[in-house]
Short mmCIF file of C-alpha atoms in Angstrom, two decimals:
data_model
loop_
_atom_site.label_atom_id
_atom_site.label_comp_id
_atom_site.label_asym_id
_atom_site.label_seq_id
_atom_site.Cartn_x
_atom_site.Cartn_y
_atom_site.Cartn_z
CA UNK G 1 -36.10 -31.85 219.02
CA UNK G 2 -34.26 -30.27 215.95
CA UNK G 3 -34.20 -31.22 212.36
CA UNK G 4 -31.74 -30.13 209.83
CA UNK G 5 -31.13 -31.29 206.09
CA UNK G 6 -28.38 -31.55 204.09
CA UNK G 7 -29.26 -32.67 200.40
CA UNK G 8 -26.74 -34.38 199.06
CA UNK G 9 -25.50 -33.86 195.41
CA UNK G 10 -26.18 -37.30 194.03
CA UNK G 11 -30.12 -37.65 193.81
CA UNK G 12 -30.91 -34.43 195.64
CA UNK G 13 -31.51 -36.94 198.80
CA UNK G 14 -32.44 -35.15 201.86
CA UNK G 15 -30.08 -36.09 204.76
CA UNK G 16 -31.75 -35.40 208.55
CA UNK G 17 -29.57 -34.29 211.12
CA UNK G 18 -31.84 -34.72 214.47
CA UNK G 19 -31.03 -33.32 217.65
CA UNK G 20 -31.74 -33.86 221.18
CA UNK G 21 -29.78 -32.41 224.08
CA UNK G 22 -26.92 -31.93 222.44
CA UNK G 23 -27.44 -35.84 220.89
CA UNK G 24 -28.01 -36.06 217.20
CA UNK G 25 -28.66 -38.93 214.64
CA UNK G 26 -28.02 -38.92 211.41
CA UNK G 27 -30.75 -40.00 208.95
CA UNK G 28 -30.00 -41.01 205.06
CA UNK G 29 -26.26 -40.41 204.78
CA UNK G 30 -26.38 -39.88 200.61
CA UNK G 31 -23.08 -39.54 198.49
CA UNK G 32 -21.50 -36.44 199.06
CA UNK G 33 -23.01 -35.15 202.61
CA UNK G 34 -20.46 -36.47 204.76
CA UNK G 35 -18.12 -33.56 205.11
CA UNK G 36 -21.22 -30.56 205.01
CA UNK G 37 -22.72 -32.85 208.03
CA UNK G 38 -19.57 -33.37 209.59
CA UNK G 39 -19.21 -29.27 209.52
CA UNK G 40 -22.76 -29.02 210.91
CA UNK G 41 -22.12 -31.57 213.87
CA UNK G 42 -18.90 -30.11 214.82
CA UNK G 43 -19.82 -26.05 214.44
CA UNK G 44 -22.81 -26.81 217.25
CA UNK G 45 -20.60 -29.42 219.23
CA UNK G 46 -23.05 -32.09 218.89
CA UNK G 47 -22.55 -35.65 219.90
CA UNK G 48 -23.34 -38.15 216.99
CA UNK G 49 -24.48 -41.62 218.18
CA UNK G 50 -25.98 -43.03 215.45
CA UNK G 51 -26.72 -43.24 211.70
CA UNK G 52 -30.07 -44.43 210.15
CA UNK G 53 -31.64 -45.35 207.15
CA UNK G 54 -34.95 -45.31 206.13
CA UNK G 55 -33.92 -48.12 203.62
CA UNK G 56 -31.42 -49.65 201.80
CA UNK G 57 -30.75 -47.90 198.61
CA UNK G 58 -27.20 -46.65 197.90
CA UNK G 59 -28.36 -43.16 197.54
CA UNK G 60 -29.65 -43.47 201.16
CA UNK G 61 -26.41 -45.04 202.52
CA UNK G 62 -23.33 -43.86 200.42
CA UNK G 63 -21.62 -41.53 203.21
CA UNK G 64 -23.01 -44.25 205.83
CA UNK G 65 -19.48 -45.77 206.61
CA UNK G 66 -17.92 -42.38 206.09
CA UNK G 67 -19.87 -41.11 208.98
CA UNK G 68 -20.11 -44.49 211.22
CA UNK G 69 -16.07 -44.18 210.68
CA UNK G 70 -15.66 -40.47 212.07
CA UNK G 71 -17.93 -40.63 215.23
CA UNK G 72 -17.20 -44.53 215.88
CA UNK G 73 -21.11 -45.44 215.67
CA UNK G 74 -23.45 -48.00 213.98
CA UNK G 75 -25.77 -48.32 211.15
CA UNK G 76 -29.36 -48.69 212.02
CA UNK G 77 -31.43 -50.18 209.25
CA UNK G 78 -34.97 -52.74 209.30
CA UNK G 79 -33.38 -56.05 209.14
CA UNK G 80 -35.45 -56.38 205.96
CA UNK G 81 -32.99 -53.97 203.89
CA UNK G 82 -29.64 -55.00 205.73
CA UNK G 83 -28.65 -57.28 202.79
CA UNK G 84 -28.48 -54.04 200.60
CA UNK G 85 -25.41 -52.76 201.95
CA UNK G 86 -23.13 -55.40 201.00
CA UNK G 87 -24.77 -55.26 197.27
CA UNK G 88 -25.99 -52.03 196.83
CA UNK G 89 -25.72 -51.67 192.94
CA UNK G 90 -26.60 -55.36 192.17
CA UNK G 91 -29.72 -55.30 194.57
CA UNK G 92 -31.17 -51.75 192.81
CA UNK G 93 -31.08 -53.96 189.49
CA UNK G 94 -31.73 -52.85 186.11
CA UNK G 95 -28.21 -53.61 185.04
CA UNK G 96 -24.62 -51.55 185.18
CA UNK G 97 -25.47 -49.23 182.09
CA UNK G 98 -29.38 -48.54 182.58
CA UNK G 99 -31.90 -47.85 184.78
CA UNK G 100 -32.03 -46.47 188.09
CA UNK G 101 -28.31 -48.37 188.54
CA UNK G 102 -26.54 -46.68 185.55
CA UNK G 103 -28.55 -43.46 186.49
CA UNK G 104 -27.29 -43.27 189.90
CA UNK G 105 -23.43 -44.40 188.44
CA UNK G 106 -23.28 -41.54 186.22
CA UNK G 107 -24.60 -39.46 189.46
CA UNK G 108 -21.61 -40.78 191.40
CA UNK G 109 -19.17 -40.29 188.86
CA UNK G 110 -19.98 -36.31 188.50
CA UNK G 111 -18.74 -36.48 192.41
CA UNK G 112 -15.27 -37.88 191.01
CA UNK G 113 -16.62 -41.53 192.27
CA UNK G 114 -16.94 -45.06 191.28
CA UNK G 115 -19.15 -48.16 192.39
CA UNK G 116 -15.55 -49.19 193.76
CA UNK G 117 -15.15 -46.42 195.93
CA UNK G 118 -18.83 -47.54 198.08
CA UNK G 119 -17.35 -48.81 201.36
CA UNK G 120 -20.71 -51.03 203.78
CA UNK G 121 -20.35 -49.16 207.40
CA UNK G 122 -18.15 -51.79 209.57
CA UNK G 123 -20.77 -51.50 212.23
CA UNK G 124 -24.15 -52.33 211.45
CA UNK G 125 -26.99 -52.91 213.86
CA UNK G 126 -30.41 -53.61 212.01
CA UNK G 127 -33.75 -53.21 213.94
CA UNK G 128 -36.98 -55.45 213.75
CA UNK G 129 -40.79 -53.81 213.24
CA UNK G 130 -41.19 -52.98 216.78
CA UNK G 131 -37.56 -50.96 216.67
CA UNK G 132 -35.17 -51.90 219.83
CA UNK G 133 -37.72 -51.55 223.04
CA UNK G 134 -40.66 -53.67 221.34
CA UNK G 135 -43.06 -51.00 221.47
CA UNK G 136 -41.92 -49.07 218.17
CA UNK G 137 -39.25 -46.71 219.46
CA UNK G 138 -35.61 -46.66 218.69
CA UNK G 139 -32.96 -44.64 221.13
CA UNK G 140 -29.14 -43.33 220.97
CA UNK G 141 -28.40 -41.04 223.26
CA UNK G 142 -30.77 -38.80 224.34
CA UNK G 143 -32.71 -38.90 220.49
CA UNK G 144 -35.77 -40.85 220.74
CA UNK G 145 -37.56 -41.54 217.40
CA UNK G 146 -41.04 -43.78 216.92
CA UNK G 147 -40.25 -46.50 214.22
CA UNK G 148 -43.37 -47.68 211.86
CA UNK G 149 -42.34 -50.40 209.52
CA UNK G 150 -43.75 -48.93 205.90
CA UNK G 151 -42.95 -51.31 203.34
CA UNK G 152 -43.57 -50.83 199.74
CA UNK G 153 -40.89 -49.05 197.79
CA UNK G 154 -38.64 -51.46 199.80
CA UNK G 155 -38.97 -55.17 201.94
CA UNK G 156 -37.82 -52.78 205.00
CA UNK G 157 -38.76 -48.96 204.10
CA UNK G 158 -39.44 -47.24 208.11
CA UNK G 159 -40.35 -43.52 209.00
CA UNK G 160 -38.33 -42.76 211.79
CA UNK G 161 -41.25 -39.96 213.61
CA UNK G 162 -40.13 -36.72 215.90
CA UNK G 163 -43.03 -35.30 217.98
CA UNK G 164 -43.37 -32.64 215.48
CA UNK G 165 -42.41 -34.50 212.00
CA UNK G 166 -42.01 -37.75 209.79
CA UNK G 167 -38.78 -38.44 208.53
CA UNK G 168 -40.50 -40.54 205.27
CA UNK G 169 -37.59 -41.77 203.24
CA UNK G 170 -39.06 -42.70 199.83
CA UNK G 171 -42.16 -43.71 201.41
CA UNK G 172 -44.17 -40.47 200.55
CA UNK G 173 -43.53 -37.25 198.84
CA UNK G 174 -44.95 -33.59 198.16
CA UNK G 175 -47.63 -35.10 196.08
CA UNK G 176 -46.42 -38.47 195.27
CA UNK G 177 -45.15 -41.82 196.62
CA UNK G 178 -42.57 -44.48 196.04
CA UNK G 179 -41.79 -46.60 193.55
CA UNK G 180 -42.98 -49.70 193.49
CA UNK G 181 -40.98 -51.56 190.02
CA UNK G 182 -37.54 -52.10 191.85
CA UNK G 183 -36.22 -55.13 193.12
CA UNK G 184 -37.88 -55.77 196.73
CA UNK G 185 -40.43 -53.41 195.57
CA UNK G 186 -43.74 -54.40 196.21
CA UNK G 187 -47.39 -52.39 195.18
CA UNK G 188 -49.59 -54.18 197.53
CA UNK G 189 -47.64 -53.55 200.61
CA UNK G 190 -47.47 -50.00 199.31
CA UNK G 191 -50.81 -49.55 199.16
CA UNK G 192 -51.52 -51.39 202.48
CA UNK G 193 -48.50 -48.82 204.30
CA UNK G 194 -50.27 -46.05 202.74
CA UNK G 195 -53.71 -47.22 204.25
CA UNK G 196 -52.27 -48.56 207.35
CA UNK G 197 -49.54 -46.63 208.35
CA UNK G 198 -49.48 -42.93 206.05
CA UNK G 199 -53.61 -42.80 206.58
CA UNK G 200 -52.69 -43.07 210.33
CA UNK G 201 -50.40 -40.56 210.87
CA UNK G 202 -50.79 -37.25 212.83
CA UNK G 203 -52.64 -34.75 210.43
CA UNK G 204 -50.46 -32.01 211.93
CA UNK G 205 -47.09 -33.48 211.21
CA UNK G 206 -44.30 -32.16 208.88
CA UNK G 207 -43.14 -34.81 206.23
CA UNK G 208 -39.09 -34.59 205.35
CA UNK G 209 -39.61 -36.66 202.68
CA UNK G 210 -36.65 -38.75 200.99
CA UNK G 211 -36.25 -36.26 197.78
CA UNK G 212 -38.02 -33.04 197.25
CA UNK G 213 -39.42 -30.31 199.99
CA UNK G 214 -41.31 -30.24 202.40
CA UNK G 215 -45.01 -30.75 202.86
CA UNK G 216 -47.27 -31.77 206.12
CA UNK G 217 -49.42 -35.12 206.43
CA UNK G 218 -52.81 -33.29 206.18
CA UNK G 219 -51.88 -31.73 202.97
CA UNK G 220 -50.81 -34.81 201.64
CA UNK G 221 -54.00 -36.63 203.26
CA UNK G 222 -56.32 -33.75 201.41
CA UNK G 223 -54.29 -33.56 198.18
CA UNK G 224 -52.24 -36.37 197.22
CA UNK G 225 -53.72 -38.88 194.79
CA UNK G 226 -52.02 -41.52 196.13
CA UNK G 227 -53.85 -41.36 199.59
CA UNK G 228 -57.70 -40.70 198.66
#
């Protein structure tokens, strides 16, 4: 199974192109990565079959539609984070002209955009804890990705887990985690994903975290002040 990022422009938010037998899925569709992933899909004559989020925030799921539109698939999201997409300034909070919400406006404008331009993807299919199969595992096509539920930042954060890596969305970083002070953020059920779920994982994983580069889950185990 392959892994490629795009980061997108708005937010630096790494998007996950993952690829099996000639399958892929694309993970956090941020503003402005639709037409480099389109580019990527269609230079190795991959077969999209689905997009996914690792949560709800607008910088996760701007190019969503844009890409559920093209390759005529769904949305997969936790069912927690589903009511984002139809509000996805309004639920990030903090007002139009401050905060994370004017932040990531001004971020969308540099791209020539508005709030008015954010289209929800037509076809949205959200997932439970267990993911579609009961037992944690989510399929489309011939990509098959373990699901953990890892609340915290948001109501439905999920890493979506390759045999080799942890897609982590804003769940855990090179040396940090997520916030916890946004709407639907919540620090106890960070700290009991980080003990619970994070502590669990696979020392020998790679983390593609939701911003930033790169790092492994035993480095972040041994070094991250978050997890001691």
């Amino acid at each position: 199974m392959e892994i490629h990022v795009v980061v997108a422009p708005v937010f630096a938010t790494n998007c996950c192109v993952v690829v099996a037998g000639g399958d892929c899925v694309v993970v956090d569709a941020g503003a402005g990565v639709a037409a480099q992933v389109a580019l990527l899909v269609e230079d190795h004559g991959w077969t999209p079959r689905a997009v996914l989020a690792t949560h709800g925030h607008v910088d996760h799921t701007w190019d969503a539609a844009a890409l559920c539109d093209r390759y005529d698939v769904p949305l997969r999201i936790h069912q927690a984070d589903a009511y984002r997409l139809a509000d996805p300034f309004g639920t990030l909070g903090l007002g139009p002209a401050g905060g994370v919400s004017g932040a990531l406006r001004q971020a969308v404008a540099a791209l020539g955009l508005a709030p008015e331009d954010y289209r929800a993807p037509a076809a949205v299919v959200p997932f439970g804890d267990a993911g579609d199969d009961g037992a944690g595992t989510l399929e489309a096509g011939a990509v098959r990705l373990q699901v953990r539920h890892a609340p915290g930042h948001t109501q439905g954060a999920t890493l979506f887990l390759t045999p080799d890596a942890v897609l982590a969305g804003d769940v855990l970083f090179a040396g940090s985690v997520g916030r916890t002070d946004l709407p639907g953020g919540d620090p106890a059920a960070m700290r009991a994903t980080l003990r619970e779920v994070v502590a669990l994982l696979d020392p020998g994983l790679a983390v593609v975290p939701g911003h930033g580069p790169t790092t492994t889950v035993g480095q972040e185990l041994a070094t991250n002040p978050f997890l001691g």
